[in-house]
Each structure stands twice: as structure tokens, then as C-alpha cells.
Coordinates of C-alpha atoms in Angstrom, one line a residue:
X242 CA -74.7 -210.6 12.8
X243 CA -71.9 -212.7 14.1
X244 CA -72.7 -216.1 15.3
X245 CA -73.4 -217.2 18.5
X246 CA -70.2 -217.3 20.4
X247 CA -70.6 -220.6 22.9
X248 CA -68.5 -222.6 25.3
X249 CA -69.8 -225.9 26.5
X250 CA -68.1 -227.4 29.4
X251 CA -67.9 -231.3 29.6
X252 CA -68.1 -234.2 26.1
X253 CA -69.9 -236.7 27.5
X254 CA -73.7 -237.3 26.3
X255 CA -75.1 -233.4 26.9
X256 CA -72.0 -231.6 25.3
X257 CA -72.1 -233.3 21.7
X258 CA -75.6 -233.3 21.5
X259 CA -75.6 -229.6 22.4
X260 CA -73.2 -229.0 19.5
X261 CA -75.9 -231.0 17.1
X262 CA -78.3 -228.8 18.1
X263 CA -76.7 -225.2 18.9
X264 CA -75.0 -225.6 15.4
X265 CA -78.4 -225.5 14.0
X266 CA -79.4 -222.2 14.8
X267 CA -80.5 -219.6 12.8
X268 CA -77.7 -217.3 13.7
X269 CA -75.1 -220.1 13.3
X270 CA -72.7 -220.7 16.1
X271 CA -69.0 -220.7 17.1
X272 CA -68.9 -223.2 19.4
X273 CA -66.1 -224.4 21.2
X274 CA -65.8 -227.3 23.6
X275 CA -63.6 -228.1 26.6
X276 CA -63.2 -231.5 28.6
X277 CA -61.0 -231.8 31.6
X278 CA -59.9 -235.2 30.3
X279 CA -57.1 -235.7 28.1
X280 CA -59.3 -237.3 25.4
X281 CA -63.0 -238.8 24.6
X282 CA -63.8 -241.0 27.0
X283 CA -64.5 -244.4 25.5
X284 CA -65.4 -246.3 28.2
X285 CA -68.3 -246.4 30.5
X286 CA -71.3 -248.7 31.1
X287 CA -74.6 -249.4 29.7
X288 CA -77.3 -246.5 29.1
X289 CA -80.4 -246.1 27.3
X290 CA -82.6 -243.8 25.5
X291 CA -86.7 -243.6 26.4
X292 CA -89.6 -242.1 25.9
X293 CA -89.2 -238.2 24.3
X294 CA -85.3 -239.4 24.1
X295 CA -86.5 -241.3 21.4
X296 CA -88.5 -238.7 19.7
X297 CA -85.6 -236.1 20.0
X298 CA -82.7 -238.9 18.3
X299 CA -85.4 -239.4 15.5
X300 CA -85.6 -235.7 15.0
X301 CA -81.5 -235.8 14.5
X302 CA -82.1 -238.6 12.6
X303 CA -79.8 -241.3 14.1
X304 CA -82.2 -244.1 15.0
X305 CA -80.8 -246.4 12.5
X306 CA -77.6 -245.8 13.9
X307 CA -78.2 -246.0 17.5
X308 CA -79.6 -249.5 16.5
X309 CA -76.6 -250.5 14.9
X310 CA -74.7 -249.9 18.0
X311 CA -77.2 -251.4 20.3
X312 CA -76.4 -253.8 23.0
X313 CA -78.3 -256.8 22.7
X314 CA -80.3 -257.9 25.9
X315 CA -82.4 -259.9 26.3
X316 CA -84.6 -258.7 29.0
X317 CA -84.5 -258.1 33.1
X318 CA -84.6 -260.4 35.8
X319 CA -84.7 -260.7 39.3
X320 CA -83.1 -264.3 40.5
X321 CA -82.6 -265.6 44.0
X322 CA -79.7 -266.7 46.1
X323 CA -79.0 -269.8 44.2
X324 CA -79.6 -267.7 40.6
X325 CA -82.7 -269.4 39.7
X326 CA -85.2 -266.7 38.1
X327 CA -88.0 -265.0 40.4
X328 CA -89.5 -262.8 37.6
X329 CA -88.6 -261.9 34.2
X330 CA -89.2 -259.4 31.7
X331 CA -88.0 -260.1 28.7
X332 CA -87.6 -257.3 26.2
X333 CA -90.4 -255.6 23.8
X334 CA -90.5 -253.4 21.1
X335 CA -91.3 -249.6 22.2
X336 CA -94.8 -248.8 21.9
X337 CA -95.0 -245.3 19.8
X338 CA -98.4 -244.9 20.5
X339 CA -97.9 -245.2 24.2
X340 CA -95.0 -242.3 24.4
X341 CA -92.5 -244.2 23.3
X342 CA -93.1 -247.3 26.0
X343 CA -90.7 -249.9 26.4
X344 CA -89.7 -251.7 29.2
X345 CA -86.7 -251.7 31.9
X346 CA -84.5 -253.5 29.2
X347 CA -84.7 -250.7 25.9
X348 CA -84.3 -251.3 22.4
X349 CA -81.9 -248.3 22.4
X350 CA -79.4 -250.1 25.0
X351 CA -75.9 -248.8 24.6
X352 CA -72.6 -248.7 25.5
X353 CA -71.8 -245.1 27.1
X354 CA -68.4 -244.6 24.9
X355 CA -70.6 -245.7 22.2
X356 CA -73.6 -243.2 22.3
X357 CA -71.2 -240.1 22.5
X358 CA -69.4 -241.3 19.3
X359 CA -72.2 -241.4 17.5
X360 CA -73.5 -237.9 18.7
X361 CA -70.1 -236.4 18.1
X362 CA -70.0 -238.2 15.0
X363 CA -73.7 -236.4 14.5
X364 CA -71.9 -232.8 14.8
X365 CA -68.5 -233.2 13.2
X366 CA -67.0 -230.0 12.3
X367 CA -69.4 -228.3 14.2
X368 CA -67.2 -227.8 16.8
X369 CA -63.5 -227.0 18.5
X370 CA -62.9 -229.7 20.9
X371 CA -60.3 -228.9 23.6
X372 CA -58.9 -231.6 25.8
X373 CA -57.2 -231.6 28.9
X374 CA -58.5 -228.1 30.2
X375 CA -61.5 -227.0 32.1
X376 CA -63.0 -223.8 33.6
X377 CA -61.4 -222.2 36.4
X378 CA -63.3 -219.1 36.6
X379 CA -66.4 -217.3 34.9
X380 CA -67.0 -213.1 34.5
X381 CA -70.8 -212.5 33.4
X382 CA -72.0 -209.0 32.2
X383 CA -74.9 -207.5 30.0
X384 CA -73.3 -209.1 26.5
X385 CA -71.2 -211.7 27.4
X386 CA -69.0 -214.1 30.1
X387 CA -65.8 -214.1 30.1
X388 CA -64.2 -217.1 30.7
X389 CA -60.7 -218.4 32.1
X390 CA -59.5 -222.0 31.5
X391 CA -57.2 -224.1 33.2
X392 CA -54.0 -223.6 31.0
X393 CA -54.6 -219.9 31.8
X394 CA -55.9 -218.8 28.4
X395 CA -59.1 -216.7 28.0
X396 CA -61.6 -216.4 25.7
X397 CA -64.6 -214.1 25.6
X398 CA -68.4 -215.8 24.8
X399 CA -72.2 -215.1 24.2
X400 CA -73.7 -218.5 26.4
X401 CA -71.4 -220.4 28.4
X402 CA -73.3 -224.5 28.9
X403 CA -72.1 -226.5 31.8
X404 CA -72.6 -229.6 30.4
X405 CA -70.0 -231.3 33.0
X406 CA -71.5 -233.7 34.8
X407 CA -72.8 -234.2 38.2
X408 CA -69.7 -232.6 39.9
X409 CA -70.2 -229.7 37.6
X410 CA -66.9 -226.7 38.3
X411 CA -69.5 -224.4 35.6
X412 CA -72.3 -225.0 38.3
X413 CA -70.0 -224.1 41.5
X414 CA -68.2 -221.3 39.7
X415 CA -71.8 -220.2 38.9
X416 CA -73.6 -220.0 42.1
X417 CA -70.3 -219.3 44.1
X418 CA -68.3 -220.7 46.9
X419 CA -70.7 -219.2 49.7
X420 CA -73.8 -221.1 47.7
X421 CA -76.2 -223.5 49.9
X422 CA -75.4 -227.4 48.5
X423 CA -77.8 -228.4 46.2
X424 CA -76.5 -231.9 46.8
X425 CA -79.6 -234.2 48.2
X426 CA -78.1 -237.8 48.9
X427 CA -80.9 -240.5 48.0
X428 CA -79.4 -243.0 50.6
X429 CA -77.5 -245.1 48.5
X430 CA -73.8 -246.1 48.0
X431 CA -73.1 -247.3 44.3
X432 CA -70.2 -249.1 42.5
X433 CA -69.7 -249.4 38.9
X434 CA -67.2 -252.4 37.1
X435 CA -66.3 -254.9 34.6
X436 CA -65.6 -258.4 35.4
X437 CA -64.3 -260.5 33.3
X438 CA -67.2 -262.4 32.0
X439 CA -67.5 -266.5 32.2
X440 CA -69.3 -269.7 30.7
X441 CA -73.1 -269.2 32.1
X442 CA -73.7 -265.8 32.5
X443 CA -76.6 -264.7 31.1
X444 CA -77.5 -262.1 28.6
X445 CA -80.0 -260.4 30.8
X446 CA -80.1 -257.5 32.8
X447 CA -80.1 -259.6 36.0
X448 CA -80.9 -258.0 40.1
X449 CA -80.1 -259.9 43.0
X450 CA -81.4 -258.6 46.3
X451 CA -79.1 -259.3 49.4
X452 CA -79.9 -259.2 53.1
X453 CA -78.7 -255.8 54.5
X454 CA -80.1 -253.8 52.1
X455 CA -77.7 -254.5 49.4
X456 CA -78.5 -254.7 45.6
X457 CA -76.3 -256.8 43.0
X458 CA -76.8 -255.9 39.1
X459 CA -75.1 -257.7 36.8
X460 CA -75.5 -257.3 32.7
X461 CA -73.5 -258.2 29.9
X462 CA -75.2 -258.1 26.7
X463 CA -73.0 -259.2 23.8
X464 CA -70.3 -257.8 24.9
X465 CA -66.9 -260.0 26.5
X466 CA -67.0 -258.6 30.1
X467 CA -69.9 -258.3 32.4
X468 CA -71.2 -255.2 33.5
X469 CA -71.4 -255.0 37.7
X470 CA -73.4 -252.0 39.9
X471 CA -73.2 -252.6 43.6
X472 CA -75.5 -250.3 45.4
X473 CA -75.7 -250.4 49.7
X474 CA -78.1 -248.6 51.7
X475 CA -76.7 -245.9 54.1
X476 CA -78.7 -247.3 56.7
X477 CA -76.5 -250.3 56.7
X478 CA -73.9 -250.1 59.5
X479 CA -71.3 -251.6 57.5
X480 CA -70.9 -249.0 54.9
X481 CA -69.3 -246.5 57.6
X482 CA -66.0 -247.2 56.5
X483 CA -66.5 -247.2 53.0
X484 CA -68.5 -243.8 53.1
X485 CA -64.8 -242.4 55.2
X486 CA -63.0 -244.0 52.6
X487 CA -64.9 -242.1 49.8
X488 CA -64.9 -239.1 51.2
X489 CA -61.3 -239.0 52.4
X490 CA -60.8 -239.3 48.4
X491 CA -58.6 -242.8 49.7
X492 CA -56.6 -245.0 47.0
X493 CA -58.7 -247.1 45.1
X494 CA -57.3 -250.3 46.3
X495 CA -58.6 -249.3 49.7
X496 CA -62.1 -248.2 48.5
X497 CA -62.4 -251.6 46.4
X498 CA -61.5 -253.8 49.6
X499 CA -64.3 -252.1 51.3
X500 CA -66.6 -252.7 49.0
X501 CA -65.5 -256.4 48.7
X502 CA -65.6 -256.8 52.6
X503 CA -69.3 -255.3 52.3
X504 CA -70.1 -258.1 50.0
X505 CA -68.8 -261.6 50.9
X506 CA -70.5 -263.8 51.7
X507 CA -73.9 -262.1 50.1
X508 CA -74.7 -264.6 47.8
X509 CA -75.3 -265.2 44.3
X510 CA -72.1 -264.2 42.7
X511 CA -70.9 -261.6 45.4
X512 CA -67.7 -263.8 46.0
X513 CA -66.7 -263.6 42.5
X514 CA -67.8 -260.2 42.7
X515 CA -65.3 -259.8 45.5
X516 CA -62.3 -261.6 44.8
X517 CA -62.2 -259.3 41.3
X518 CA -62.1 -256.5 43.0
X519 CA -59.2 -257.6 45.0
X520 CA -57.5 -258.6 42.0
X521 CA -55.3 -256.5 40.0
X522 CA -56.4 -256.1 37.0
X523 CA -59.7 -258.2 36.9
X524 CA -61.7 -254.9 37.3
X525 CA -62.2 -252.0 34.4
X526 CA -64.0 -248.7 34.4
X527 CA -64.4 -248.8 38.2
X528 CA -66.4 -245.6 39.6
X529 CA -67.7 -245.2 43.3
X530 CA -70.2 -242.9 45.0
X531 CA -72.4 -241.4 46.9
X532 CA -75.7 -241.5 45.1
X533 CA -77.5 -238.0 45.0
X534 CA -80.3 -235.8 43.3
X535 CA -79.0 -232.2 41.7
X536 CA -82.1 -229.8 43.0
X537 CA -82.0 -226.5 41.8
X538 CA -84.4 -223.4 42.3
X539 CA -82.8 -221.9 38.4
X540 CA -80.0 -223.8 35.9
X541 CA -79.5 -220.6 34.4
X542 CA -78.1 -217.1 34.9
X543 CA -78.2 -214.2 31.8
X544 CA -75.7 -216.0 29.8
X545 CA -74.8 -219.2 31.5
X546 CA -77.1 -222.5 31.2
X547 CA -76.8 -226.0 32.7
X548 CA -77.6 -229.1 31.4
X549 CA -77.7 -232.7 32.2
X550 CA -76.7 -234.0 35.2
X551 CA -75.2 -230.9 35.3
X552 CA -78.5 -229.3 36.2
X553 CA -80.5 -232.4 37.7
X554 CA -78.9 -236.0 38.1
X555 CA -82.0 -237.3 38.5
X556 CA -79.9 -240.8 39.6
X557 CA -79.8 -244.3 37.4
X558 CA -82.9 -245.1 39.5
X559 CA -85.2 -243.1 38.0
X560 CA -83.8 -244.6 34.7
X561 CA -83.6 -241.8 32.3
X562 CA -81.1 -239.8 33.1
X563 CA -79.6 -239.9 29.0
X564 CA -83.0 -239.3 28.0
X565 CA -83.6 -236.1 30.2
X566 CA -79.9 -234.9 29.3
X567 CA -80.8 -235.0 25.6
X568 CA -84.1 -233.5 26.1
X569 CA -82.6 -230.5 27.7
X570 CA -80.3 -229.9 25.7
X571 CA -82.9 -230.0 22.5
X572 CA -84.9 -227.1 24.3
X573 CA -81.9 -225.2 25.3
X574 CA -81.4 -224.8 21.6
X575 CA -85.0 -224.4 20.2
X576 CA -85.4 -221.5 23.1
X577 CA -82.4 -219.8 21.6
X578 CA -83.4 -220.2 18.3
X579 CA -87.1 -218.9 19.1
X580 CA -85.8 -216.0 20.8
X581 CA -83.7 -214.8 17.6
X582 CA -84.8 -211.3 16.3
X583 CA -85.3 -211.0 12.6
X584 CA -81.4 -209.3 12.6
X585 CA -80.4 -212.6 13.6
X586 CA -79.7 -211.2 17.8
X587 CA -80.2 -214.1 19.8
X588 CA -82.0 -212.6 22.9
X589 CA -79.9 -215.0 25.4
X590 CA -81.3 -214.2 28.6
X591 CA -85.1 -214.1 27.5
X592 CA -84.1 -218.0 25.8
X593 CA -82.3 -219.1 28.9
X594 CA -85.5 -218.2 31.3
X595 CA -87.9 -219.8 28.6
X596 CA -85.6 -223.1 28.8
X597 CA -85.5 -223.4 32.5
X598 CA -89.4 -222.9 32.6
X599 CA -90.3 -225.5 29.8
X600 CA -88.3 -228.1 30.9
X601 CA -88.3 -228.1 34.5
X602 CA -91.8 -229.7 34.7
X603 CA -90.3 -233.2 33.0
X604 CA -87.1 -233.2 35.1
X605 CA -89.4 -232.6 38.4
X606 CA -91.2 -235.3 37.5
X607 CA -88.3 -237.7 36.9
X608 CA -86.7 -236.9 39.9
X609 CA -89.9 -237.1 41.9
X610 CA -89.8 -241.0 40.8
X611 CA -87.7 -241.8 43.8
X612 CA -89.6 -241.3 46.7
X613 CA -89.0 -237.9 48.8
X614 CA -86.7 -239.4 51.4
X615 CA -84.7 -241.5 48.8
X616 CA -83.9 -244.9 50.7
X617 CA -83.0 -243.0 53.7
X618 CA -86.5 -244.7 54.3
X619 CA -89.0 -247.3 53.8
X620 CA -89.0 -250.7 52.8
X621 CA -87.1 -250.8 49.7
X622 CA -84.0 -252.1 50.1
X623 CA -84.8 -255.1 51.9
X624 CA -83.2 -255.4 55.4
X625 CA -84.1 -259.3 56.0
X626 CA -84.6 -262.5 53.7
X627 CA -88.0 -262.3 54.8
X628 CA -88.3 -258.6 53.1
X629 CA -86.8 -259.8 50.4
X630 CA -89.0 -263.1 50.1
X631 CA -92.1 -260.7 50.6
X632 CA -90.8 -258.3 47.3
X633 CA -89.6 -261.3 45.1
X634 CA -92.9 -262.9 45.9
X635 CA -94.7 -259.7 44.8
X636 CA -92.9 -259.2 41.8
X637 CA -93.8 -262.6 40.8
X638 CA -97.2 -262.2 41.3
X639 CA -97.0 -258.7 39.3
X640 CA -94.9 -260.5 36.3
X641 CA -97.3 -263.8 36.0
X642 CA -100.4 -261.9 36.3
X643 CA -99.1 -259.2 33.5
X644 CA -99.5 -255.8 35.6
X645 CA -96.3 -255.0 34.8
X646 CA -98.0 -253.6 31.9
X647 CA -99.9 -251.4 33.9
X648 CA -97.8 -250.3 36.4
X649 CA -96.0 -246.8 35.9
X650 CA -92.4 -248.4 37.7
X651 CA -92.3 -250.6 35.0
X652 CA -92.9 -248.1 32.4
X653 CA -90.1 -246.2 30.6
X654 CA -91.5 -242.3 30.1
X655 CA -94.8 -242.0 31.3
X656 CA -94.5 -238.8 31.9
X657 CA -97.3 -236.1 31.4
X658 CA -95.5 -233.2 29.3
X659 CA -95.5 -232.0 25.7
X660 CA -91.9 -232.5 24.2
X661 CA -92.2 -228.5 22.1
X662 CA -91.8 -228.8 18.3
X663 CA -88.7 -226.0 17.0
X664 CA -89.2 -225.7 13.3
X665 CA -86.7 -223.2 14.0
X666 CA -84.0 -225.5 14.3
X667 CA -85.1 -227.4 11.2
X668 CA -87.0 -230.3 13.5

């Protein structure tokens, strides 16, 4: 038999590590991937890897080389107004015999550019990469889907893998133009940056809670610039214009102003904060947005299979998002591979439903770590100072009396599921 004739949409962390994997079936495989960008993406900010992540990177065997290319941190910590410390976490070693346990700060911290080097790196010559071109529309029969890219060539394949991202065109080309959104915004507007980084800073993963439910992170690590998130409620008035802005797809000068107008005058660093963004060139890797769950009822058809955020963006809040994306695409593969007949047929459609069903227990769960109504609701973010006194007072107690070690929020996979063994693929 011929090998496995794939096309995987999208090279960031689910596309190479799909070509590890897939490239390890029994059958073999042809694989070919396509990224709408003109070449790898290097940039990016910090990620990690937790919990059955961990377990699935030792079964490709790059642990020493994940740590190679760790970021060094040196813990978590929430400070106040005037950036003295409320509680801190400082980093541990994972716990194996707790599923992998480690705390908010990993020891698999790394640099998003990073981590799909090394899983590319992981595959090489495993794979056709295609830059600059993307899926623009999708045929799926009995034996195959034929597929049409952007620079109007088309190619004919046995599994198609949207492995593109939260925005995914594989996923809307998939359930059609007519489909119900499976968009569910969590309440939360988020901002991601580089600032240049100064004498001081620390080398923590640091959160600083703001009155009107507004959330500073700031890490740097050992690298020269520091890492910024900005996250807003949507129950904060003042984010009206910047949710227009964003989805009027305005310049970016104009979305950066409003996110500097949202926080002067915040505290902590917010006016250094600010007066990058309104700076030329003090900013890098800038990405806004709406912050929402993918929730889907099936992430495959016959012969086309999502993956990653692709599938489920669980969020950064639930904090695993890399480690659910390299999951997936780890039983995506051992499915196939299990449902390959003795003539070496893979039996797609009966691997793609066996996928779906194994997996979607785990990502359920991880989504289901932000609470049903997202922030749309509730106390968390704080509205007040004196919410915010209340929670940093809390999370004092919680760090000092050592509950933290207790506590599932502070936990990095404590999730009840089985991560399958494949000896089919050789793992």
C-alpha cells in the first residue's frame, strides 16, 4: 500500500508535532504542510509543557532538549500597587508521581518560536513545508478530500489536519459558511507585547491586579525584553471602544492607544506599560483579542481532523493549551495507526471517530477549568481595591499556610484521564 497521503494546515506547535507523529505510522506517510505565513514564525511569547505534555515529549524523546531551551524563571508572584510581593511561588521540580505536577511557573518554560524549532527539528525530512499559502476550499468523498490552496494549485489527500489555530479556515471550510459559531467569549480582552526590559525587573512570572477589573502580567525570564499580557474584563465600560476597534479590524496604532488609554494611571508599571505602546518601536510581537473557548459537538468529519486550538482553545487561563495541542495530536496518530489493517489500509474514518472519542474527556475537562460563564461573571476580576485587598489577602493566607499544595488551581494537570499507550507508533 501507498502511504498515507496527509495535508496539515497551520506550523505552529500542533502541525510539527503532527508530522513527528503521523511520520511514524505503520503505513508511512506523505505528508505535506501548508502555513499561510511567508516563513516559521520565530517569535511569540512564553509557553509551557504540563502534566501528560510531559509524558508525550518524553515518549519523542526531547526532554533534554526542551531543557536546553528552557526559559529560566524563577517562580510567580502576585505584588501590589507599589510592587512589593503579596504571595510567591517560587518554582519546583515536577512531581512524576503526582501526574507530572508542577506549579504555575514549569520547568518546561519556553519561548513559543523556540518549542516549534525543536519539534520541527524533531521531524526533519518528514515533511514538505509550503509557505505563504493556505486552504481556500475542501472536497471530501468516500477515499479522499480534495483540496484547493491559495495560489490555486490542487492536490488530492487521504486525511486533511487543521492544525491552524484558533481562527482555523480548515474548521470554517469544514462545517460551512451557514454553520452555528462555535465561538464562546470567556469575557476577557487580552494583549500580548515586548517591552524593552530595564534595571529591576524581576525574573518572575509577576500579576498585578488593577481596579476595574484589569490584570497586568509581566515576565521576562532570561531573556533581554520583558514579556507583557494585558487582560480587561468586558464588563468594564471602558473597553467599548477598544472591543469596536478590534472588531472593525482598525490600524494597530489605534488599537494600541486604546489599550494604553485603558491603562494609565492603573498602577504598578501601567504607565511604562502605556507610554511603549505609544512609542514606535518600543513594542514587539504585539497580538490583541477577544478571548474565547472553541466548543465543538465533533473535530472530525470522514477524512478531515482538527487539532489544537484548532479544535478547542481551551484559553491561556486554563494553562495548558500546548500541552492539550500535543496530546491531541499524539492520539490522532496512535488512532490511525491502530486502525491499520494487516495490508497496511488505514481505516481513516473508524481512527478519526476513535480520536474524537478518547480525547474529548481531557479537553472537556480543561476547558471546564474556567468557570461556565467565563468572567462574564463573578468575582474574579476584581472590580474595587477592596476586591482586590480581599483576593491578595486570600492568596497570602493560601501561600504562607502551604495549601497551594493542595489546591487543584494551583496544580498543573490534575486531570482524571489515562494518556493511551500506541506501541504502534513505536512509543
Amino acid at each position: 500500500m501507498a502511504p498515507l497521503k496527509v495535508l496539515i494546515a497551520g506550523a505552529g506547535i500542533s502541525g510539527p508535532a503532527a508530522v513527528y507523529w503521523l511520520s511514524r505510522l505503520p503505513s508511512g506517510a506523505a505528508i505535506t504542510v501548508v502555513e499561510r505565513t511567508q516563513a516559521a514564525r520565530p517569535g511569540g511569547h512564553q509557553i509551557d509543557i504540563r502534566g501528560h505534555g510531559i509524558t508525550v515529549m518524553q515518549r519523542m524523546g526531547l526532554e533534554a532538549t526542551m531543557r536546553a531551551n528552557a526559559v529560566r524563571e524563577e517562580g510567580t508572584c502576585l505584588v501590589r500597587a507599589d510592587d512589593k510581593p503579596v504571595a510567591a511561588l517560587p518554582a519546583a521540580p515536577m512531581d512524576a508521581a503526582r501526574n507530572n505536577r508542577q506549579g504555575i511557573t514549569t520547568e518546561f518554560e519556553m519561548m513559543r518560536g523556540t518549542m516549534c524549532k525543536v519539534l520541527m527539528d524533531a521531524a526533519e525530512g518528514q515533511a514538505t513545508y509550503r509557505y505563504g499559502v493556505h486552504v481556500t476550499a475542501m472536497e471530501e468523498d468516500t477515499t479522499g478530500v480534495a483540496v484547493t490552496l491559495s495560489d490555486g494549485t490542487s492536490q488530492r489527500f487521504d486525511l486533511v489536519v487543521g492544525a491552524d489555530g484558533q481562527g482555523s479556515g480548515v474548521r470554517q471550510l469544514m462545517l460551512g459558511e451557514d454553520a452555528p459559531s462555535v465561538y464562546h467569549p470567556i469575557g476577557l480582552y487580552i494583549a500580548y507585547f515586548d517591552i524593552p526590559r530595564r534595571e529591576g525587573d524581576r525574573n518572575w512570572f509577576t500579576f498585578y491586579l488593577a481596579p476595574g477589573r484589569r490584570i497586568i502580567n509581566m515576565r521576562g525570564g532570561d531573556r533581554d525584553t520583558h514579556q507583557v499580557m494585558l487582560s480587561v474584563a468586558a464588563r468594564n465600560p471602558n473597553t467599548a471602544t477598544l472591543a469596536a476597534l478590534l472588531q472593525g479590524r482598525a490600524p494597530v496604532d489605534e488599537v494600541k492607544r486604546a489599550w494604553a488609554e485603558l491603562y494609565r494611571g492603573a498602577g504598578w508599571h501601567a504607565d511604562r506599560i502605556a507610554d511603549c505602546l505609544l512609542d514606535e518601536g518600543s513594542t514587539g510581537n504585539f497580538y490583541t483579542h477577544e478571548l474565547a473557548q472553541v466548543r465543538m459537538d465533533a473535530w472530525h468529519t470522514s477524512r478531515v481532523a482538527l487539532v489544537g486550538d484548532a479544535g478547542w482553545a481551551p484559553t491561556p487561563f486554563t494553562g495548558i493549551g500546548s500541552t492539550i495541542a500535543l496530546v491531541g495530536v499524539y492520539v490522532l496518530a496512535g488512532e490511525l495507526a491502530r486502525n491499520t489493517g494487516e495490508d497496511g489500509t488505514v481505516h481513516v474514518p473508524a481512527a478519526l471517530g476513535a480520536y474524537d472519542e478518547r480525547v474529548r474527556p481531557y479537553v472537556t475537562e480543561a476547558q471546564n477549568r474556567l468557570p461556565k460563564d467565563g468572567f462574564n461573571k463573578g468575582f474574579f476580576p476584581p472590580e474595587t481595591r477592596l476586591g482586590i485587598w480581599i483576593l491578595q489577602t486570600l492568596l497570602a493566607i493560601v501561600v504562607w499556610t502551604r495549601l497551594d499544595r493542595l489546591l487543584p488551581w494551583f496544580a498543573s494537570d490534575e486531570i482524571d484521564w489515562v494518556l493511551p499507550d500506541y506501541p504502534e507508533l513505536g512509543s
